[in-house]
Structure formats: C-alpha cells, structure tokens
Amino acid sequence: MIQVAVLGYGTVGSGVVEVIETNKADINKKAGEELNVKYILDLRDFPGDPYEDKVVHDFNVILQDPDVSVICETMGGIKPAYDFSRQALLAGKSVCTSNKELVALHGAELIELAKENHCNYLFEASVGGGIPIIRPLNYSLTAEKIDSITGILNGTTNYILTKMDKEGADFADVLKEAQDNGYAERNPEADIEGHDACRKIAILSSLMKGENVNYEDIYTEGITKITREDFRYAKKMGRSVKLLAMSRDTEDGFFAMVAPFLIPKEHPLYSVNDVFNAVYVHGNMLGDSMYYGRGAGKLPTASAVVSDIVDCARHPGKTIMCFWDNAQVKITDTANAKRRFFVRVDEGKKEAAIQAFGAVEEVGADITGEYAFITNVMTEKAFEEKVTEIGGVINRIRMEG
C-alpha cells in the first residue's frame, strides 16, 4: 500500500483526495498498488468533513512516519512549501506538486535533491492544470531538439480577452465579471500582468533546454493596455489578441517573453478560448504538436497531481529522469528579437509615422482620430527608437505568424 500525505486542504488539495477516492479502483489498478491518503496537513480543522480524522497540524508527524512514501504539496507559495518539500526529499519521500511558483524558483535544486535521495520531485500540475505537457517534454519528445514553445498558459487572461473579442467589452468590465465568476482573484495582478504565465514558460523552457531558465530574466507584459478598439482592428486583420508565453532557440540566441500578440485565424492557438489553455511545441523532426485542455480548476489540476503519485507508485525507490540541471541559460535581450508590430497613433502623427517607419501596411477600422498600421519586420530596439522619434503611440501589439 502506498501511503500518501496531502499538504494543504484547499482547492487543489481537497481535489487530490476527491480524485483518489472517486477513481480508487482505476487508480489502484494503474498504479499496481493501493493508494491511501493517510494524512492531510492544514492549519484548520474541518469538522463534518469525511476525512476530518486524517487532518494533522504538525508536518513532523508526516515527516517522521516511515510508512508515508509520497507527499502532495498543494499549499502554494514559497514558504513553508519549499522547506517542507526539501525536508521530505531529504527523508527519501517523493514530492508531487502543483506549485508553479516553487517549481519555477527551486525546480532544478529539488530535482537534484530527489536524485540524490532516490525519490522523485514531480510537477505535472504546475503548468497547464490537467493538460499533459511535462511528461511529453520529459519522455515522449526525447528524440526531438525542441526549438520553440508557445503557449496560452493563463485561463484568467484568456477568458478576459475572449470576452473582449466576442462581445466588444471593456477590459475593466470583463475583469470584474471574471472576479465575480471566480475566474480571477480579488487581487488579479499575477494573472493580468503576466507573472503567472511567466513562471510557467520558465518551467517549460527549462525542460526544453535541460538547464535553468530564470523567470526573473523573462520579459513580461500583461494585458491591461489592451482595449476594445484593439479588437476592432484585429477583426479587420482577421486576427485576435492572445497573451502568449513563448521561448525560441535560434541562431541569434535563446529568447523568452510573455506579452499580448495578434495571431491570425490560421494559427493553432487562435481557437483557444475562454479558460482553456494550450501549449504549441515545435521539434526539429516531429514538427508541430499541440496540447490542449483545462489549464486550471480543482479537479483537472488534482488529476495531474494524482497522475504523478501513480508514477511514484510504479517506480518505488527509483528516480524518474528529468533533464533540468542548475546550469543557467542566458536569455538574449528582447531588444534583439525581430518581428512586425501593429501600431496605433493619433491622426496628427500620420506623416511622422510614415516617415519614421517607411513603407507600412495601413489598417482601417472606422475609428476617428487615429491612424493604424503594421510595420515591416524590425528589431524591438529599432521599433522603440522609431516610436520615440514620432513622440509616442496610442498602443502597439506584436504580431505573431
């Protein structure tokens, strides 16, 4: 019997217990062992809960129990999740987590610690909720040289942008609706400013490179400057605005960023709407592949955590290989990245814009007082220099595809 402890009995932690109990027969068959939740760690009591007798308040009870071999860390945040995870691994107990903040910051260290102690640190649920993406990168695509990953990795921002696109709504109105519906936190900064997606692309990029990509080095821009007028122009171009998290391994260096992009209808991520997530991966032999599903939520995320528990049950005393070491990847300055830009300026700056940018592709959307256009391919640095020349813009959005 595999004895499991769950750290944190919030949304995901309670979901882990529910998944194990609801699908017990199938899970046990696939694991080759019976799984049993022995402890639930939380500061609170849960009177009347079916599993209230399993709740403990002291992590040492779990740490010192030799029967517990797998710990699910669903607490979130860095402290005390990092300390508890580290102590568990040092004790030879495998850790399965949904904590993208912790994985992005300490993933390489904790993976190495697991190897040294013949156990596992697994984190399928840290990116894309229930979408299988960590395992494909670790196992299924090992014959590939992966040169790019592009993802819609945050359901909150994708929901907001979808509503703005389909209904012509304002950002502020849709954000409030998302909060009322439980899709956005009361403090939505991590989502709308792109920080959540940044941590997730850092994790995927680290697996892509096999070395550590520091999320703090990734250029990150959120969706707060996107307006309903931007979507009117987007429709005229046959495009939509999506918050993309991307990394590229090119001859000019390794680039990574999070920002809103205008993508065409032909792009595989164009049809990814509402709270859904998707990850688009390109390998040098396979070409393109895409992984799509619910990127968050209690049961989808919990399902991914439980899949990691099953992996641990199948490999007792063995470390499942994960290629991510402590060597640091140097991220090339975003200023050197080349692309086209969609630009909106005051109508009075039309001639200055044409003079600065040269031949441009005009875009009309019957919006008075503005001149809008698409630039030729140029570096981000060159673009910013020309924006300075004309004295600023109303908005600009990068073009993808």
mmCIF file of C-alpha atoms in Angstrom:
data_model
loop_
_atom_site.group_PDB
_atom_site.id
_atom_site.type_symbol
_atom_site.label_atom_id
_atom_site.label_comp_id
_atom_site.label_asym_id
_atom_site.label_seq_id
_atom_site.Cartn_x
_atom_site.Cartn_y
_atom_site.Cartn_z
ATOM 1 C CA MET A 1 0.000 0.000 0.000
ATOM 2 C CA ILE A 2 1.263 3.481 -0.927
ATOM 3 C CA GLN A 3 0.639 5.869 1.959
ATOM 4 C CA VAL A 4 0.114 9.442 0.789
ATOM 5 C CA ALA A 5 0.099 12.755 2.670
ATOM 6 C CA VAL A 6 -1.510 15.913 1.274
ATOM 7 C CA LEU A 7 -0.095 19.278 2.321
ATOM 8 C CA GLY A 8 -2.813 21.927 2.153
ATOM 9 C CA TYR A 9 -6.527 21.121 2.093
ATOM 10 C CA GLY A 10 -7.610 23.975 -0.129
ATOM 11 C CA THR A 11 -8.967 23.796 -3.664
ATOM 12 C CA VAL A 12 -6.323 21.530 -5.194
ATOM 13 C CA GLY A 13 -5.536 19.551 -2.030
ATOM 14 C CA SER A 14 -9.172 18.615 -1.460
ATOM 15 C CA GLY A 15 -9.369 17.800 -5.163
ATOM 16 C CA VAL A 16 -6.465 15.347 -4.838
ATOM 17 C CA VAL A 17 -8.303 13.476 -2.074
ATOM 18 C CA GLU A 18 -11.520 13.511 -4.123
ATOM 19 C CA VAL A 19 -9.815 12.150 -7.250
ATOM 20 C CA ILE A 20 -8.099 9.343 -5.310
ATOM 21 C CA GLU A 21 -11.322 8.336 -3.545
ATOM 22 C CA THR A 22 -13.642 8.688 -6.560
ATOM 23 C CA ASN A 23 -11.414 6.812 -9.027
ATOM 24 C CA LYS A 24 -9.841 4.497 -6.457
ATOM 25 C CA ALA A 25 -10.341 1.225 -8.375
ATOM 26 C CA ASP A 26 -8.922 2.511 -11.661
ATOM 27 C CA ILE A 27 -6.074 4.383 -9.987
ATOM 28 C CA ASN A 28 -5.009 1.403 -7.889
ATOM 29 C CA LYS A 29 -5.053 -0.824 -10.961
ATOM 30 C CA LYS A 30 -2.875 1.577 -12.927
ATOM 31 C CA ALA A 31 -0.525 2.159 -10.004
ATOM 32 C CA GLY A 32 -0.137 -1.546 -9.295
ATOM 33 C CA GLU A 33 -0.582 -0.669 -5.625
ATOM 34 C CA GLU A 34 -3.399 0.566 -3.426
ATOM 35 C CA LEU A 35 -3.151 4.291 -2.685
ATOM 36 C CA ASN A 36 -4.280 5.575 0.690
ATOM 37 C CA VAL A 37 -4.416 9.149 1.935
ATOM 38 C CA LYS A 38 -3.069 8.800 5.478
ATOM 39 C CA TYR A 39 -2.616 12.452 6.430
ATOM 40 C CA ILE A 40 -3.918 15.863 5.426
ATOM 41 C CA LEU A 41 -1.832 18.771 6.716
ATOM 42 C CA ASP A 42 -3.602 22.067 7.312
ATOM 43 C CA LEU A 43 -3.731 24.786 9.947
ATOM 44 C CA ARG A 44 -7.506 24.482 10.061
ATOM 45 C CA ASP A 45 -9.859 21.792 11.350
ATOM 46 C CA PHE A 46 -12.635 20.503 9.124
ATOM 47 C CA PRO A 47 -15.491 19.345 11.355
ATOM 48 C CA GLY A 48 -18.002 17.287 9.412
ATOM 49 C CA ASP A 49 -15.616 16.631 6.534
ATOM 50 C CA PRO A 50 -15.488 12.941 5.521
ATOM 51 C CA TYR A 51 -11.724 12.992 6.059
ATOM 52 C CA GLU A 52 -11.519 15.127 9.211
ATOM 53 C CA ASP A 53 -9.842 12.259 11.084
ATOM 54 C CA LYS A 54 -6.850 12.444 8.712
ATOM 55 C CA VAL A 55 -6.126 16.123 9.390
ATOM 56 C CA VAL A 56 -2.926 16.968 11.289
ATOM 57 C CA HIS A 57 -1.349 20.331 12.073
ATOM 58 C CA ASP A 58 2.297 19.327 12.524
ATOM 59 C CA PHE A 59 4.391 18.472 9.445
ATOM 60 C CA ASN A 60 6.754 16.423 11.588
ATOM 61 C CA VAL A 61 4.004 13.832 12.109
ATOM 62 C CA ILE A 62 4.174 13.170 8.365
ATOM 63 C CA LEU A 63 7.936 13.517 8.062
ATOM 64 C CA GLN A 64 8.639 11.024 10.818
ATOM 65 C CA ASP A 65 6.159 8.388 9.630
ATOM 66 C CA PRO A 66 8.193 5.762 7.719
ATOM 67 C CA ASP A 67 5.042 4.458 6.018
ATOM 68 C CA VAL A 68 4.439 7.716 4.096
ATOM 69 C CA SER A 69 6.318 7.495 0.802
ATOM 70 C CA VAL A 70 4.598 10.202 -1.297
ATOM 71 C CA ILE A 71 3.741 13.762 -0.308
ATOM 72 C CA CYS A 72 1.470 16.021 -2.360
ATOM 73 C CA GLU A 73 2.406 19.681 -1.903
ATOM 74 C CA THR A 74 -0.634 21.753 -2.836
ATOM 75 C CA MET A 75 -0.049 24.658 -0.447
ATOM 76 C CA GLY A 76 1.154 27.198 -2.998
ATOM 77 C CA GLY A 77 3.688 29.944 -2.402
ATOM 78 C CA ILE A 78 7.318 29.554 -1.383
ATOM 79 C CA LYS A 79 7.192 29.365 2.411
ATOM 80 C CA PRO A 80 6.737 26.884 4.035
ATOM 81 C CA ALA A 81 6.221 24.797 0.873
ATOM 82 C CA TYR A 82 9.941 24.918 -0.019
ATOM 83 C CA ASP A 83 11.086 23.867 3.457
ATOM 84 C CA PHE A 84 8.561 21.039 3.684
ATOM 85 C CA SER A 85 9.406 19.774 0.173
ATOM 86 C CA ARG A 86 13.125 19.876 0.880
ATOM 87 C CA GLN A 87 12.782 18.014 4.180
ATOM 88 C CA ALA A 88 10.585 15.369 2.556
ATOM 89 C CA LEU A 89 13.081 14.743 -0.252
ATOM 90 C CA LEU A 90 15.980 14.540 2.206
ATOM 91 C CA ALA A 91 13.971 11.864 4.010
ATOM 92 C CA GLY A 92 13.567 9.916 0.761
ATOM 93 C CA LYS A 93 9.877 10.733 0.340
ATOM 94 C CA SER A 94 8.744 11.674 -3.163
ATOM 95 C CA VAL A 95 7.000 15.011 -3.630
ATOM 96 C CA CYS A 96 4.285 15.736 -6.224
ATOM 97 C CA THR A 97 3.302 19.380 -6.571
ATOM 98 C CA SER A 98 1.046 21.849 -8.373
ATOM 99 C CA ASN A 99 3.088 24.813 -7.105
ATOM 100 C CA LYS A 100 4.397 26.692 -10.157
ATOM 101 C CA GLU A 101 5.973 29.442 -8.054
ATOM 102 C CA LEU A 102 8.106 26.933 -6.180
ATOM 103 C CA VAL A 103 8.974 24.872 -9.263
ATOM 104 C CA ALA A 104 9.991 27.964 -11.242
ATOM 105 C CA LEU A 105 12.221 29.216 -8.424
ATOM 106 C CA HIS A 106 13.689 25.996 -6.984
ATOM 107 C CA GLY A 107 12.854 23.268 -9.526
ATOM 108 C CA ALA A 108 16.430 22.394 -10.515
ATOM 109 C CA GLU A 109 17.567 22.205 -6.883
ATOM 110 C CA LEU A 110 14.670 19.994 -5.773
ATOM 111 C CA ILE A 111 15.018 17.664 -8.774
ATOM 112 C CA GLU A 112 18.699 17.186 -7.914
ATOM 113 C CA LEU A 113 17.838 16.571 -4.272
ATOM 114 C CA ALA A 114 15.345 13.898 -5.297
ATOM 115 C CA LYS A 115 18.017 12.147 -7.391
ATOM 116 C CA GLU A 116 20.464 12.167 -4.501
ATOM 117 C CA ASN A 117 17.871 10.554 -2.211
ATOM 118 C CA HIS A 118 16.441 8.021 -4.706
ATOM 119 C CA CYS A 119 12.974 9.534 -4.834
ATOM 120 C CA ASN A 120 11.096 11.930 -7.098
ATOM 121 C CA TYR A 121 10.109 15.545 -7.428
ATOM 122 C CA LEU A 122 7.255 15.635 -9.955
ATOM 123 C CA PHE A 123 5.278 18.678 -11.088
ATOM 124 C CA GLU A 124 2.927 17.819 -13.963
ATOM 125 C CA ALA A 125 0.215 20.004 -12.414
ATOM 126 C CA SER A 126 2.413 23.118 -12.229
ATOM 127 C CA VAL A 127 1.803 24.065 -15.884
ATOM 128 C CA GLY A 128 -1.464 23.789 -17.741
ATOM 129 C CA GLY A 129 -3.517 22.268 -14.919
ATOM 130 C CA GLY A 130 -4.717 18.904 -16.197
ATOM 131 C CA ILE A 131 -3.068 19.194 -19.622
ATOM 132 C CA PRO A 132 -0.294 16.599 -20.020
ATOM 133 C CA ILE A 133 2.728 18.683 -21.042
ATOM 134 C CA ILE A 134 5.547 17.977 -18.565
ATOM 135 C CA ARG A 135 5.603 14.252 -19.396
ATOM 136 C CA PRO A 136 5.618 14.796 -23.170
ATOM 137 C CA LEU A 137 8.601 17.115 -22.810
ATOM 138 C CA ASN A 138 10.376 14.691 -20.479
ATOM 139 C CA TYR A 139 9.597 11.384 -22.205
ATOM 140 C CA SER A 140 7.614 11.474 -25.443
ATOM 141 C CA LEU A 141 9.716 14.125 -27.194
ATOM 142 C CA THR A 142 13.170 12.976 -26.084
ATOM 143 C CA ALA A 143 14.172 12.236 -29.697
ATOM 144 C CA GLU A 144 13.482 15.857 -30.617
ATOM 145 C CA LYS A 145 15.516 19.012 -30.499
ATOM 146 C CA ILE A 146 12.735 21.317 -29.370
ATOM 147 C CA ASP A 147 13.372 24.795 -30.710
ATOM 148 C CA SER A 148 10.207 26.635 -29.713
ATOM 149 C CA ILE A 149 7.351 26.539 -27.236
ATOM 150 C CA THR A 150 4.390 28.902 -27.429
ATOM 151 C CA GLY A 151 1.511 28.727 -25.016
ATOM 152 C CA ILE A 152 -1.680 30.254 -23.740
ATOM 153 C CA LEU A 153 -0.900 29.449 -20.135
ATOM 154 C CA ASN A 154 -3.291 31.539 -18.077
ATOM 155 C CA GLY A 155 -7.017 30.884 -18.107
ATOM 156 C CA THR A 156 -7.996 34.169 -16.463
ATOM 157 C CA THR A 157 -6.388 36.368 -19.111
ATOM 158 C CA ASN A 158 -7.633 34.133 -21.910
ATOM 159 C CA TYR A 159 -11.182 34.396 -20.544
ATOM 160 C CA ILE A 160 -10.920 38.195 -20.400
ATOM 161 C CA LEU A 161 -9.501 38.516 -23.919
ATOM 162 C CA THR A 162 -12.117 36.102 -25.310
ATOM 163 C CA LYS A 163 -14.972 38.154 -23.826
ATOM 164 C CA MET A 164 -13.444 41.384 -25.175
ATOM 165 C CA ASP A 165 -13.126 39.757 -28.596
ATOM 166 C CA LYS A 166 -16.569 38.158 -28.815
ATOM 167 C CA GLU A 167 -18.626 40.822 -27.021
ATOM 168 C CA GLY A 168 -16.702 44.055 -27.630
ATOM 169 C CA ALA A 169 -16.471 44.576 -23.885
ATOM 170 C CA ASP A 170 -14.048 46.788 -21.957
ATOM 171 C CA PHE A 171 -11.157 45.268 -20.036
ATOM 172 C CA ALA A 172 -12.298 46.619 -16.648
ATOM 173 C CA ASP A 173 -15.851 45.300 -17.078
ATOM 174 C CA VAL A 174 -14.712 41.812 -18.059
ATOM 175 C CA LEU A 175 -12.169 41.677 -15.244
ATOM 176 C CA LYS A 176 -14.923 42.407 -12.722
ATOM 177 C CA GLU A 177 -17.106 39.720 -14.315
ATOM 178 C CA ALA A 178 -14.201 37.246 -14.147
ATOM 179 C CA GLN A 179 -13.772 38.042 -10.444
ATOM 180 C CA ASP A 180 -17.499 37.640 -9.793
ATOM 181 C CA ASN A 181 -17.444 34.242 -11.550
ATOM 182 C CA GLY A 182 -14.396 33.044 -9.627
ATOM 183 C CA TYR A 183 -12.095 33.019 -12.665
ATOM 184 C CA ALA A 184 -9.968 35.872 -11.313
ATOM 185 C CA GLU A 185 -8.657 36.586 -7.827
ATOM 186 C CA ARG A 186 -9.641 39.696 -5.869
ATOM 187 C CA ASN A 187 -6.036 40.767 -6.477
ATOM 188 C CA PRO A 188 -5.600 39.706 -10.115
ATOM 189 C CA GLU A 189 -2.108 41.139 -10.631
ATOM 190 C CA ALA A 190 -0.324 37.788 -11.049
ATOM 191 C CA ASP A 191 -2.681 36.922 -13.904
ATOM 192 C CA ILE A 192 -3.316 40.184 -15.743
ATOM 193 C CA GLU A 193 0.293 41.401 -15.517
ATOM 194 C CA GLY A 194 1.576 38.106 -16.941
ATOM 195 C CA HIS A 195 3.527 36.880 -13.890
ATOM 196 C CA ASP A 196 1.696 33.535 -13.697
ATOM 197 C CA ALA A 197 2.332 32.784 -17.385
ATOM 198 C CA CYS A 198 5.953 33.878 -16.952
ATOM 199 C CA ARG A 199 6.632 31.272 -14.263
ATOM 200 C CA LYS A 200 5.014 28.579 -16.382
ATOM 201 C CA ILE A 201 7.003 29.339 -19.541
ATOM 202 C CA ALA A 202 10.153 29.387 -17.395
ATOM 203 C CA ILE A 203 9.375 25.818 -16.289
ATOM 204 C CA LEU A 204 8.676 24.639 -19.849
ATOM 205 C CA SER A 205 11.756 26.432 -21.165
ATOM 206 C CA SER A 206 13.942 24.815 -18.513
ATOM 207 C CA LEU A 207 12.737 21.389 -19.622
ATOM 208 C CA MET A 208 13.240 22.383 -23.261
ATOM 209 C CA LYS A 209 16.850 23.410 -22.600
ATOM 210 C CA GLY A 210 17.657 20.924 -19.827
ATOM 211 C CA GLU A 211 19.090 23.860 -17.873
ATOM 212 C CA ASN A 212 17.621 26.505 -15.617
ATOM 213 C CA VAL A 213 15.729 29.405 -17.191
ATOM 214 C CA ASN A 214 15.286 32.097 -14.557
ATOM 215 C CA TYR A 215 11.772 33.509 -14.731
ATOM 216 C CA GLU A 216 13.041 36.856 -13.451
ATOM 217 C CA ASP A 217 15.057 37.232 -16.687
ATOM 218 C CA ILE A 218 11.996 36.807 -18.925
ATOM 219 C CA TYR A 219 10.471 39.977 -20.412
ATOM 220 C CA THR A 220 6.875 40.045 -19.186
ATOM 221 C CA GLU A 221 3.985 42.266 -20.244
ATOM 222 C CA GLY A 222 0.336 41.819 -19.267
ATOM 223 C CA ILE A 223 -2.990 42.650 -20.909
ATOM 224 C CA THR A 224 -4.003 45.807 -19.028
ATOM 225 C CA LYS A 225 -3.303 48.075 -22.028
ATOM 226 C CA ILE A 226 -5.473 46.083 -24.453
ATOM 227 C CA THR A 227 -8.700 47.893 -25.386
ATOM 228 C CA ARG A 228 -11.899 47.133 -27.264
ATOM 229 C CA GLU A 229 -10.548 49.298 -30.108
ATOM 230 C CA ASP A 230 -7.596 46.926 -30.477
ATOM 231 C CA PHE A 231 -10.070 44.111 -31.111
ATOM 232 C CA ARG A 232 -11.909 46.179 -33.746
ATOM 233 C CA TYR A 233 -8.645 46.492 -35.635
ATOM 234 C CA ALA A 234 -7.872 42.807 -35.015
ATOM 235 C CA LYS A 235 -11.140 41.754 -36.663
ATOM 236 C CA LYS A 236 -10.285 43.832 -39.736
ATOM 237 C CA MET A 237 -6.992 41.937 -39.974
ATOM 238 C CA GLY A 238 -8.604 38.522 -39.423
ATOM 239 C CA ARG A 239 -6.716 38.189 -36.162
ATOM 240 C CA SER A 240 -7.274 38.023 -32.426
ATOM 241 C CA VAL A 241 -5.284 39.157 -29.402
ATOM 242 C CA LYS A 242 -3.872 36.429 -27.137
ATOM 243 C CA LEU A 243 -1.483 36.603 -24.201
ATOM 244 C CA LEU A 244 1.322 34.328 -25.382
ATOM 245 C CA ALA A 245 4.156 32.900 -23.323
ATOM 246 C CA MET A 246 6.933 31.828 -25.668
ATOM 247 C CA SER A 247 10.512 30.712 -25.903
ATOM 248 C CA ARG A 248 12.651 30.358 -29.037
ATOM 249 C CA ASP A 249 16.035 28.728 -29.507
ATOM 250 C CA THR A 250 17.519 30.466 -32.550
ATOM 251 C CA GLU A 251 20.871 31.092 -34.190
ATOM 252 C CA ASP A 252 20.773 34.552 -32.615
ATOM 253 C CA GLY A 253 20.313 33.158 -29.108
ATOM 254 C CA PHE A 254 17.605 31.979 -26.731
ATOM 255 C CA PHE A 255 14.601 34.305 -26.476
ATOM 256 C CA ALA A 256 11.744 34.115 -23.970
ATOM 257 C CA MET A 257 8.902 36.504 -23.300
ATOM 258 C CA VAL A 258 5.287 36.919 -22.210
ATOM 259 C CA ALA A 259 3.176 39.547 -24.000
ATOM 260 C CA PRO A 260 -0.057 40.106 -25.939
ATOM 261 C CA PHE A 261 0.222 39.145 -29.619
ATOM 262 C CA LEU A 262 -2.026 39.464 -32.648
ATOM 263 C CA ILE A 263 -2.355 35.990 -34.154
ATOM 264 C CA PRO A 264 -4.088 35.015 -37.430
ATOM 265 C CA LYS A 265 -7.002 32.601 -37.821
ATOM 266 C CA GLU A 266 -4.627 30.022 -39.273
ATOM 267 C CA HIS A 267 -2.594 29.880 -36.046
ATOM 268 C CA PRO A 268 -3.356 26.768 -33.924
ATOM 269 C CA LEU A 269 -3.793 28.930 -30.808
ATOM 270 C CA TYR A 270 -6.373 31.240 -32.427
ATOM 271 C CA SER A 271 -9.296 28.997 -31.434
ATOM 272 C CA VAL A 272 -8.186 28.500 -27.828
ATOM 273 C CA ASN A 273 -10.837 30.481 -25.957
ATOM 274 C CA ASP A 274 -12.319 31.139 -22.523
ATOM 275 C CA VAL A 275 -10.479 29.493 -19.604
ATOM 276 C CA PHE A 276 -8.800 26.863 -21.771
ATOM 277 C CA ASN A 277 -5.020 26.632 -22.144
ATOM 278 C CA ALA A 278 -2.858 25.192 -24.903
ATOM 279 C CA VAL A 279 0.840 24.594 -25.489
ATOM 280 C CA TYR A 280 2.245 24.570 -29.022
ATOM 281 C CA VAL A 281 5.612 22.817 -29.358
ATOM 282 C CA HIS A 282 7.925 22.629 -32.361
ATOM 283 C CA GLY A 283 10.600 19.957 -32.713
ATOM 284 C CA ASN A 284 13.148 19.638 -35.498
ATOM 285 C CA MET A 285 11.962 16.156 -36.554
ATOM 286 C CA LEU A 286 8.317 15.942 -35.492
ATOM 287 C CA GLY A 287 7.446 19.487 -36.445
ATOM 288 C CA ASP A 288 4.414 20.906 -34.621
ATOM 289 C CA SER A 289 2.381 19.332 -31.829
ATOM 290 C CA MET A 290 -0.209 20.910 -29.532
ATOM 291 C CA TYR A 291 -1.556 20.065 -26.077
ATOM 292 C CA TYR A 292 -4.949 21.498 -25.138
ATOM 293 C CA GLY A 293 -7.354 21.385 -22.216
ATOM 294 C CA ARG A 294 -8.461 22.969 -18.975
ATOM 295 C CA GLY A 295 -5.475 24.828 -17.615
ATOM 296 C CA ALA A 296 -6.767 25.272 -14.086
ATOM 297 C CA GLY A 297 -9.544 24.253 -11.745
ATOM 298 C CA LYS A 298 -9.866 21.924 -8.784
ATOM 299 C CA LEU A 299 -10.283 18.536 -10.430
ATOM 300 C CA PRO A 300 -8.208 18.999 -13.627
ATOM 301 C CA THR A 301 -5.213 20.154 -11.562
ATOM 302 C CA ALA A 302 -5.754 17.491 -8.919
ATOM 303 C CA SER A 303 -5.942 14.834 -11.633
ATOM 304 C CA ALA A 304 -2.449 15.837 -12.794
ATOM 305 C CA VAL A 305 -1.117 15.633 -9.218
ATOM 306 C CA VAL A 306 -2.577 12.145 -8.807
ATOM 307 C CA SER A 307 -1.011 11.052 -12.103
ATOM 308 C CA ASP A 308 2.355 11.930 -10.541
ATOM 309 C CA ILE A 309 1.503 9.864 -7.456
ATOM 310 C CA VAL A 310 0.788 6.913 -9.745
ATOM 311 C CA ASP A 311 4.184 7.407 -11.398
ATOM 312 C CA CYS A 312 5.849 7.306 -7.979
ATOM 313 C CA ALA A 313 3.951 4.119 -7.099
ATOM 314 C CA ARG A 314 5.144 2.471 -10.304
ATOM 315 C CA HIS A 315 8.805 3.329 -9.618
ATOM 316 C CA PRO A 316 9.462 2.689 -5.907
ATOM 317 C CA GLY A 317 12.995 3.587 -4.897
ATOM 318 C CA LYS A 318 13.808 4.849 -8.387
ATOM 319 C CA THR A 319 14.221 8.362 -9.719
ATOM 320 C CA ILE A 320 12.220 9.164 -12.839
ATOM 321 C CA MET A 321 14.596 11.052 -15.126
ATOM 322 C CA CYS A 322 14.022 14.766 -15.550
ATOM 323 C CA PHE A 323 16.531 16.751 -17.582
ATOM 324 C CA TRP A 324 16.811 20.083 -15.794
ATOM 325 C CA ASP A 325 20.048 20.967 -14.056
ATOM 326 C CA ASN A 326 21.370 24.034 -12.262
ATOM 327 C CA ALA A 327 23.350 25.498 -15.187
ATOM 328 C CA GLN A 328 21.864 28.889 -16.088
ATOM 329 C CA VAL A 329 20.521 29.631 -19.557
ATOM 330 C CA LYS A 330 21.468 33.062 -20.857
ATOM 331 C CA ILE A 331 18.381 34.751 -22.268
ATOM 332 C CA THR A 332 19.124 37.041 -25.204
ATOM 333 C CA ASP A 333 17.954 40.618 -24.775
ATOM 334 C CA THR A 334 14.430 41.033 -26.134
ATOM 335 C CA ALA A 335 15.654 44.205 -27.858
ATOM 336 C CA ASN A 336 17.327 41.957 -30.456
ATOM 337 C CA ALA A 337 14.167 39.984 -31.293
ATOM 338 C CA LYS A 338 12.734 40.638 -34.759
ATOM 339 C CA ARG A 339 9.045 40.878 -35.629
ATOM 340 C CA ARG A 340 6.302 43.066 -37.087
ATOM 341 C CA PHE A 341 4.237 45.411 -34.924
ATOM 342 C CA PHE A 342 0.690 46.720 -35.144
ATOM 343 C CA VAL A 343 0.681 50.398 -34.189
ATOM 344 C CA ARG A 344 -1.998 52.996 -33.385
ATOM 345 C CA VAL A 345 -1.101 56.694 -33.361
ATOM 346 C CA ASP A 346 -3.017 59.967 -33.234
ATOM 347 C CA GLU A 347 -4.096 61.021 -36.719
ATOM 348 C CA GLY A 348 -1.899 64.105 -36.458
ATOM 349 C CA LYS A 349 1.187 61.852 -36.308
ATOM 350 C CA LYS A 350 0.398 60.031 -39.546
ATOM 351 C CA GLU A 351 3.068 61.726 -41.658
ATOM 352 C CA ALA A 352 5.679 61.418 -38.901
ATOM 353 C CA ALA A 353 4.899 57.717 -38.562
ATOM 354 C CA ILE A 354 5.210 57.101 -42.301
ATOM 355 C CA GLN A 355 8.468 58.999 -42.369
ATOM 356 C CA ALA A 356 9.861 57.062 -39.389
ATOM 357 C CA PHE A 357 8.698 53.570 -40.342
ATOM 358 C CA GLY A 358 8.843 53.820 -44.142
ATOM 359 C CA ALA A 359 6.533 51.556 -46.127
ATOM 360 C CA VAL A 360 3.761 50.340 -43.827
ATOM 361 C CA GLU A 361 0.515 48.406 -44.241
ATOM 362 C CA GLU A 362 -2.393 50.632 -43.240
ATOM 363 C CA VAL A 363 -5.267 49.169 -41.187
ATOM 364 C CA GLY A 364 -8.669 50.829 -41.095
ATOM 365 C CA ALA A 365 -11.414 50.157 -38.545
ATOM 366 C CA ASP A 366 -13.544 53.319 -38.811
ATOM 367 C CA ILE A 367 -12.084 54.756 -35.616
ATOM 368 C CA THR A 368 -11.873 58.533 -35.850
ATOM 369 C CA GLY A 369 -8.813 60.483 -34.819
ATOM 370 C CA GLU A 370 -6.396 57.570 -35.306
ATOM 371 C CA TYR A 371 -4.004 56.190 -37.882
ATOM 372 C CA ALA A 372 -3.160 52.475 -37.599
ATOM 373 C CA PHE A 373 -0.615 50.396 -39.484
ATOM 374 C CA ILE A 374 1.593 47.287 -39.475
ATOM 375 C CA THR A 375 5.341 47.739 -39.664
ATOM 376 C CA ASN A 376 7.860 45.706 -41.605
ATOM 377 C CA VAL A 377 9.979 43.204 -39.662
ATOM 378 C CA MET A 378 12.368 45.003 -37.334
ATOM 379 C CA THR A 379 14.091 44.535 -34.004
ATOM 380 C CA GLU A 380 12.353 45.588 -30.824
ATOM 381 C CA LYS A 381 15.143 48.110 -30.255
ATOM 382 C CA ALA A 382 14.676 49.692 -33.689
ATOM 383 C CA PHE A 383 10.925 49.839 -33.134
ATOM 384 C CA GLU A 384 11.273 51.634 -29.797
ATOM 385 C CA GLU A 385 13.678 54.143 -31.343
ATOM 386 C CA LYS A 386 11.149 54.997 -34.058
ATOM 387 C CA VAL A 387 8.338 55.309 -31.501
ATOM 388 C CA THR A 388 10.480 57.852 -29.675
ATOM 389 C CA GLU A 389 11.008 59.723 -32.967
ATOM 390 C CA ILE A 390 7.285 60.217 -33.508
ATOM 391 C CA GLY A 391 6.603 61.119 -29.885
ATOM 392 C CA GLY A 392 4.784 58.008 -28.669
ATOM 393 C CA VAL A 393 1.842 55.850 -29.740
ATOM 394 C CA ILE A 394 -1.695 55.106 -28.551
ATOM 395 C CA ASN A 395 -0.859 51.408 -28.401
ATOM 396 C CA ARG A 396 1.247 48.768 -30.081
ATOM 397 C CA ILE A 397 0.838 44.996 -30.204
ATOM 398 C CA ARG A 398 3.336 42.487 -31.501
ATOM 399 C CA MET A 399 2.432 40.316 -34.491
ATOM 400 C CA GLU A 400 2.832 36.526 -34.491
ATOM 401 C CA GLY A 401 2.529 34.399 -37.619
#
